[in-house]
Amino acid sequence: MNYSEVQLNRLQELGTPLASISQSFETIEERNISFQKLEQQIVINLKKRLEDFVANERRPRILKLEENISALLRSQGFIQVHTPTILAKNRLEKMGITADTAMFDQVFWIDNKKCLRPMLAPHLYEYMVDLGKLLPRPLRLFEIGTCYRKETSGTKHANEFTMLNLVEMGLPEDTDFLARLKELGSTILAEAGISSWSMPLENSTVYGDAHDFIDENGLELASSAIGPLDMDANWRVTENWIGIGFGLERLVMSASHDDNLAKAGRSISYLDGIRLHL
Ligand code: ATP
Ligand code: MG
């Protein structure tokens, strides 16, 4: 027999990947002794991690990653912008996200004209136009901020998550856009500590054919796009551009080989992935 349902729940609650604890026991007593030992060991390890966290980093990894990536991008000429988390419905429509699309059903509405942004792209488009009038090319921009989506599936999605969206507009026409996307993606992934990744072609409902960045387990880390796209006309963007949107929780999850995005994201049950209800 394996651990009981209650025991497995407790182990899962402590953040142990269930795949790693499949056991077989001859008797209930043998099973219970093993469970107690395992539980104690896990609690000791978590307390050690907490001590180490308090002595050293004192903040969740995702915040450190956000700071490191921001500094890195600024050092490479990218301008950081900070836009509202509330998004007007008409800007969502300009992204092609209308009532007949899947993304529309994922939107959290505040009232009939405003929602919580499911992505950073609409406000970045505004900056591409307005800053584009004032600054030379290529124009390099990025934002890191919370996005909101109604999601049904559990371990790789959260209703609120942190997006990094970067964009380069007005590159020389002879640029190898795909190679540049790959270079930028690789810079961010290296900063996150992820060395094993690939970039197959995916079809996105919002961006058409888009290259995703995926990790060695097939987890989507980012999606990218190469413009001009049809919707650019809605924003009065007329130049070439490339953009990538990363989920920072996914980066943390992948880099730390976690099985659950909840440990990386905003939480009141975990502190830097350390379960608090011990
Ligand atoms: P998925 O197919 O995994 O649901 P997506 O293709 O809908 O993701 P995009 O719109 O491409 O997501 O968003 C860019 C990135 O933001 C994704 O590659 C992923 O890293 C991250 N992301 C998207 N939705 C979520 C979510 N609900 N929770 C955490 N991260 C997310
Ligand atoms: Mg995607």
Short mmCIF file of C-alpha atoms and ligand atoms in Angstrom, two decimals:
data_model
loop_
_atom_site.label_atom_id
_atom_site.label_comp_id
_atom_site.label_asym_id
_atom_site.label_seq_id
_atom_site.Cartn_x
_atom_site.Cartn_y
_atom_site.Cartn_z
CA MET A 1 0.00 0.00 0.00
CA ASN A 2 0.99 3.65 -0.48
CA TYR A 3 0.50 6.52 2.02
CA SER A 4 -3.13 7.22 2.95
CA GLU A 5 -5.18 9.95 1.29
CA VAL A 6 -4.85 12.17 4.38
CA GLN A 7 -1.09 11.61 4.52
CA LEU A 8 -0.67 12.38 0.83
CA ASN A 9 -2.71 15.57 1.26
CA ARG A 10 -0.48 16.66 4.12
CA LEU A 11 2.67 15.99 2.08
CA GLN A 12 1.24 17.91 -0.83
CA GLU A 13 0.28 20.78 1.49
CA LEU A 14 3.92 20.90 2.63
CA GLY A 15 4.86 21.39 -1.00
CA THR A 16 6.25 17.91 -1.74
CA PRO A 17 5.84 16.80 -5.36
CA LEU A 18 3.56 13.74 -5.09
CA ALA A 19 5.32 12.04 -8.00
CA SER A 20 8.42 11.80 -5.82
CA ILE A 21 6.76 9.99 -2.89
CA SER A 22 5.12 6.90 -4.33
CA GLN A 23 5.93 4.11 -1.83
CA SER A 24 4.69 0.63 -1.06
CA PHE A 25 4.29 -0.71 2.48
CA GLU A 26 3.40 -4.14 3.86
CA THR A 27 1.59 -2.94 7.01
CA ILE A 28 -0.24 0.17 8.23
CA GLU A 29 2.23 0.51 11.10
CA GLU A 30 5.20 0.48 8.73
CA ARG A 31 3.44 3.10 6.59
CA ASN A 32 2.68 5.40 9.55
CA ILE A 33 6.23 5.28 10.88
CA SER A 34 7.57 6.11 7.45
CA PHE A 35 5.11 8.98 7.09
CA GLN A 36 6.05 10.49 10.44
CA LYS A 37 9.75 10.38 9.58
CA LEU A 38 9.17 11.89 6.17
CA GLU A 39 6.92 14.64 7.51
CA GLN A 40 9.44 15.55 10.23
CA GLN A 41 12.25 15.67 7.70
CA ILE A 42 10.27 17.90 5.35
CA VAL A 43 9.36 20.28 8.18
CA ILE A 44 13.01 20.45 9.31
CA ASN A 45 14.09 21.21 5.73
CA LEU A 46 11.47 23.93 5.32
CA LYS A 47 12.50 25.55 8.61
CA LYS A 48 16.12 25.49 7.45
CA ARG A 49 15.13 27.13 4.20
CA LEU A 50 13.21 29.80 6.11
CA GLU A 51 16.23 30.48 8.36
CA ASP A 52 18.46 30.75 5.34
CA PHE A 53 15.95 33.07 3.64
CA VAL A 54 15.78 35.36 6.71
CA ALA A 55 19.58 35.42 7.01
CA ASN A 56 20.18 36.19 3.34
CA GLU A 57 17.72 37.23 0.63
CA ARG A 58 14.75 38.35 2.74
CA ARG A 59 12.52 38.76 -0.32
CA PRO A 60 10.91 36.39 -2.79
CA ARG A 61 13.03 35.36 -5.78
CA ILE A 62 10.54 36.85 -8.20
CA LEU A 63 11.19 40.36 -6.85
CA LYS A 64 14.94 39.90 -7.18
CA LEU A 65 14.48 38.63 -10.73
CA GLU A 66 12.29 41.63 -11.54
CA GLU A 67 14.99 44.01 -10.30
CA ASN A 68 17.79 42.19 -12.10
CA ILE A 69 15.95 42.03 -15.40
CA SER A 70 14.92 45.69 -15.17
CA ALA A 71 18.51 46.79 -14.54
CA LEU A 72 19.80 44.58 -17.34
CA LEU A 73 17.31 45.87 -19.91
CA ARG A 74 17.92 49.50 -18.95
CA SER A 75 21.66 48.91 -19.32
CA GLN A 76 20.93 47.68 -22.86
CA GLY A 77 19.13 50.88 -23.80
CA PHE A 78 15.56 49.85 -22.98
CA ILE A 79 13.30 52.49 -21.39
CA GLN A 80 11.18 51.19 -18.52
CA VAL A 81 7.57 52.35 -18.44
CA HIS A 82 4.97 52.02 -15.69
CA THR A 83 1.38 52.04 -16.90
CA PRO A 84 -2.04 51.58 -15.27
CA THR A 85 -3.29 48.10 -14.39
CA ILE A 86 -6.76 49.31 -15.36
CA LEU A 87 -7.37 49.04 -19.09
CA ALA A 88 -10.07 50.67 -21.20
CA LYS A 89 -12.34 48.32 -23.13
CA ASN A 90 -11.68 50.11 -26.42
CA ARG A 91 -7.94 49.37 -26.07
CA LEU A 92 -8.77 45.70 -25.60
CA GLU A 93 -10.82 45.88 -28.80
CA LYS A 94 -7.88 47.46 -30.63
CA MET A 95 -5.91 44.32 -29.67
CA GLY A 96 -8.58 42.30 -31.48
CA ILE A 97 -9.94 40.97 -28.18
CA THR A 98 -13.68 41.16 -28.76
CA ALA A 99 -16.62 39.20 -27.31
CA ASP A 100 -16.14 36.33 -29.79
CA THR A 101 -12.56 35.53 -28.67
CA ALA A 102 -11.33 33.14 -26.00
CA MET A 103 -9.22 35.82 -24.32
CA PHE A 104 -12.31 38.00 -23.85
CA ASP A 105 -13.82 35.36 -21.53
CA GLN A 106 -10.68 35.53 -19.39
CA VAL A 107 -11.03 39.24 -18.68
CA PHE A 108 -11.90 40.57 -15.21
CA TRP A 109 -14.28 43.49 -15.73
CA ILE A 110 -14.45 46.47 -13.37
CA ASP A 111 -17.42 48.04 -15.14
CA ASN A 112 -18.71 48.04 -18.69
CA LYS A 113 -15.88 50.26 -19.95
CA LYS A 114 -12.89 49.14 -17.85
CA CYS A 115 -11.12 45.91 -16.99
CA LEU A 116 -7.97 44.68 -15.24
CA ARG A 117 -5.33 44.34 -17.92
CA PRO A 118 -4.81 40.76 -19.14
CA MET A 119 -1.60 41.87 -20.92
CA LEU A 120 0.79 44.80 -21.14
CA ALA A 121 0.77 45.23 -24.92
CA PRO A 122 -2.07 47.80 -25.27
CA HIS A 123 -0.35 50.42 -23.11
CA LEU A 124 3.02 49.66 -24.71
CA TYR A 125 1.44 50.35 -28.11
CA GLU A 126 0.45 53.81 -26.82
CA TYR A 127 4.05 54.47 -25.78
CA MET A 128 5.40 53.20 -29.10
CA VAL A 129 3.37 55.90 -30.86
CA ASP A 130 3.85 58.78 -28.42
CA LEU A 131 7.52 58.22 -27.57
CA GLY A 132 8.08 57.20 -31.17
CA LYS A 133 7.32 60.79 -32.18
CA LEU A 134 9.98 62.13 -29.83
CA LEU A 135 12.89 59.69 -29.87
CA PRO A 136 15.27 58.16 -32.43
CA ARG A 137 15.22 54.55 -33.64
CA PRO A 138 15.37 51.85 -32.64
CA LEU A 139 12.97 52.61 -29.82
CA ARG A 140 13.35 50.12 -26.97
CA LEU A 141 10.69 49.84 -24.27
CA PHE A 142 9.64 47.45 -21.54
CA GLU A 143 7.25 47.13 -18.65
CA ILE A 144 7.07 44.62 -15.81
CA GLY A 145 3.73 44.47 -14.05
CA THR A 146 0.77 42.48 -12.87
CA CYS A 147 -1.71 41.09 -15.38
CA TYR A 148 -5.03 39.42 -14.63
CA ARG A 149 -6.75 36.52 -16.36
CA LYS A 150 -9.54 34.18 -15.37
CA GLU A 151 -7.92 30.77 -15.66
CA THR A 152 -9.28 27.32 -15.02
CA SER A 153 -6.19 25.11 -15.04
CA GLY A 154 -4.24 25.03 -11.78
CA THR A 155 -0.54 24.46 -11.50
CA LYS A 156 0.80 26.62 -14.34
CA HIS A 157 -1.60 29.53 -14.19
CA ALA A 158 -2.58 32.14 -11.64
CA ASN A 159 -5.36 34.70 -11.86
CA GLU A 160 -2.80 37.42 -11.27
CA PHE A 161 0.73 37.08 -12.54
CA THR A 162 3.69 39.24 -13.49
CA MET A 163 4.39 39.92 -17.12
CA LEU A 164 7.58 41.28 -18.62
CA ASN A 165 6.86 42.72 -22.03
CA LEU A 166 9.68 44.19 -24.08
CA VAL A 167 9.52 45.72 -27.52
CA GLU A 168 11.95 47.11 -30.08
CA MET A 169 10.53 49.33 -32.82
CA GLY A 170 12.13 50.72 -35.95
CA LEU A 171 15.02 48.31 -36.44
CA PRO A 172 17.10 48.57 -39.65
CA GLU A 173 15.17 46.80 -42.45
CA ASP A 174 17.96 44.28 -43.03
CA THR A 175 17.72 43.05 -39.40
CA ASP A 176 17.28 39.32 -38.92
CA PHE A 177 14.21 39.78 -36.70
CA LEU A 178 13.99 36.19 -35.58
CA ALA A 179 17.67 36.12 -34.62
CA ARG A 180 17.23 39.35 -32.65
CA LEU A 181 14.17 37.90 -30.85
CA LYS A 182 16.21 34.87 -29.97
CA GLU A 183 19.07 37.00 -28.72
CA LEU A 184 16.79 39.08 -26.49
CA GLY A 185 14.97 36.00 -25.21
CA SER A 186 18.22 34.27 -24.48
CA THR A 187 19.47 37.31 -22.50
CA ILE A 188 16.38 37.25 -20.26
CA LEU A 189 16.40 33.48 -19.84
CA ALA A 190 20.09 33.50 -18.90
CA GLU A 191 19.39 36.19 -16.28
CA ALA A 192 16.64 33.93 -14.90
CA GLY A 193 19.09 31.02 -14.72
CA ILE A 194 17.43 28.95 -17.45
CA SER A 195 19.87 27.42 -19.92
CA SER A 196 17.76 24.65 -21.45
CA TRP A 197 15.05 26.08 -23.70
CA SER A 198 13.80 26.09 -27.26
CA MET A 199 11.77 28.24 -29.59
CA PRO A 200 9.24 26.33 -31.72
CA LEU A 201 6.57 28.06 -33.82
CA GLU A 202 3.14 28.47 -32.18
CA ASN A 203 -0.14 29.89 -33.35
CA SER A 204 -1.46 32.63 -31.08
CA THR A 205 -5.05 33.90 -31.31
CA VAL A 206 -3.91 37.47 -30.62
CA TYR A 207 -0.58 37.62 -32.49
CA GLY A 208 -0.95 35.08 -35.32
CA ASP A 209 2.12 32.95 -35.88
CA ALA A 210 4.32 33.54 -32.85
CA HIS A 211 7.46 31.98 -31.53
CA ASP A 212 7.14 30.70 -28.00
CA PHE A 213 10.05 30.12 -25.67
CA ILE A 214 9.59 26.82 -23.86
CA ASP A 215 11.67 25.09 -21.21
CA GLU A 216 13.00 21.53 -21.25
CA ASN A 217 9.68 20.24 -19.82
CA GLY A 218 7.59 21.96 -22.49
CA LEU A 219 6.45 24.74 -20.15
CA GLU A 220 5.70 27.97 -22.05
CA LEU A 221 7.93 30.72 -20.65
CA ALA A 222 7.19 33.44 -23.17
CA SER A 223 5.46 34.28 -26.43
CA SER A 224 6.87 36.62 -29.02
CA ALA A 225 5.68 38.45 -32.08
CA ILE A 226 7.18 40.14 -35.11
CA GLY A 227 5.40 43.21 -36.46
CA PRO A 228 3.97 44.84 -38.42
CA LEU A 229 0.71 43.03 -37.61
CA ASP A 230 -2.76 43.86 -38.93
CA MET A 231 -3.81 45.39 -35.61
CA ASP A 232 -0.94 47.93 -35.77
CA ALA A 233 -3.21 50.12 -37.90
CA ASN A 234 -5.63 50.40 -34.93
CA TRP A 235 -2.78 52.00 -32.97
CA ARG A 236 -1.31 53.98 -35.87
CA VAL A 237 1.94 52.05 -35.63
CA THR A 238 3.55 51.87 -39.06
CA GLU A 239 7.05 50.52 -38.43
CA ASN A 240 8.61 47.13 -37.89
CA TRP A 241 8.85 45.88 -34.32
CA ILE A 242 9.56 42.76 -32.31
CA GLY A 243 8.18 41.97 -28.87
CA ILE A 244 8.31 39.28 -26.21
CA GLY A 245 6.04 38.67 -23.22
CA PHE A 246 7.46 36.57 -20.40
CA GLY A 247 5.66 35.32 -17.30
CA LEU A 248 8.04 35.96 -14.39
CA GLU A 249 6.38 33.29 -12.21
CA ARG A 250 6.99 30.79 -15.01
CA LEU A 251 10.66 31.80 -15.11
CA VAL A 252 11.04 31.35 -11.36
CA MET A 253 9.11 28.08 -11.47
CA SER A 254 11.26 26.71 -14.29
CA ALA A 255 14.58 27.88 -12.83
CA SER A 256 13.80 26.36 -9.42
CA HIS A 257 12.33 23.14 -10.91
CA ASP A 258 9.09 23.68 -8.97
CA ASP A 259 5.95 21.83 -9.95
CA ASN A 260 3.53 24.58 -8.96
CA LEU A 261 3.38 28.20 -10.05
CA ALA A 262 1.71 29.15 -6.72
CA LYS A 263 5.10 28.94 -4.99
CA ALA A 264 6.53 31.60 -7.27
CA GLY A 265 3.64 34.07 -7.37
CA ARG A 266 1.83 36.42 -5.03
CA SER A 267 0.88 34.41 -1.97
CA ILE A 268 -0.16 34.39 1.66
CA SER A 269 0.53 30.65 2.06
CA TYR A 270 4.13 30.65 0.85
CA LEU A 271 7.04 32.96 1.47
CA ASP A 272 9.49 32.61 -1.41
CA GLY A 273 8.05 29.17 -2.06
CA ILE A 274 8.37 28.09 1.57
CA ARG A 275 5.12 26.73 2.92
CA LEU A 276 4.18 28.60 6.12
CA HIS A 277 1.54 26.30 7.61
CA LEU A 278 4.01 23.82 9.08
P1 ATP B 1 -0.68 29.63 -21.72
O1 ATP B 1 -0.91 29.07 -23.11
O2 ATP B 1 0.41 28.96 -20.97
O3 ATP B 1 -1.95 29.80 -20.93
P2 ATP B 1 -0.66 32.15 -23.06
O4 ATP B 1 -0.08 31.78 -24.39
O5 ATP B 1 -2.12 32.34 -22.94
O6 ATP B 1 -0.15 31.12 -21.94
P3 ATP B 1 0.54 34.72 -23.37
O7 ATP B 1 -0.64 35.54 -23.70
O8 ATP B 1 1.44 34.27 -24.46
O9 ATP B 1 0.06 33.46 -22.51
O10 ATP B 1 1.35 35.50 -22.21
C1 ATP B 1 2.77 35.62 -22.18
C2 ATP B 1 3.35 34.82 -21.03
O11 ATP B 1 2.72 35.15 -19.79
C3 ATP B 1 3.16 33.31 -21.16
O12 ATP B 1 4.14 32.76 -22.00
C4 ATP B 1 3.33 32.85 -19.73
O13 ATP B 1 4.70 32.79 -19.38
C5 ATP B 1 2.71 34.00 -18.94
N1 ATP B 1 1.32 33.71 -18.54
C6 ATP B 1 0.19 33.81 -19.29
N2 ATP B 1 -0.91 33.53 -18.58
C7 ATP B 1 -0.47 33.25 -17.32
C8 ATP B 1 -1.12 32.91 -16.10
N3 ATP B 1 -2.46 32.81 -16.01
N4 ATP B 1 -0.37 32.69 -14.99
C9 ATP B 1 0.98 32.81 -15.06
N5 ATP B 1 1.66 33.15 -16.16
C10 ATP B 1 0.95 33.37 -17.30
MG MG B 2 1.53 32.38 -25.37
#
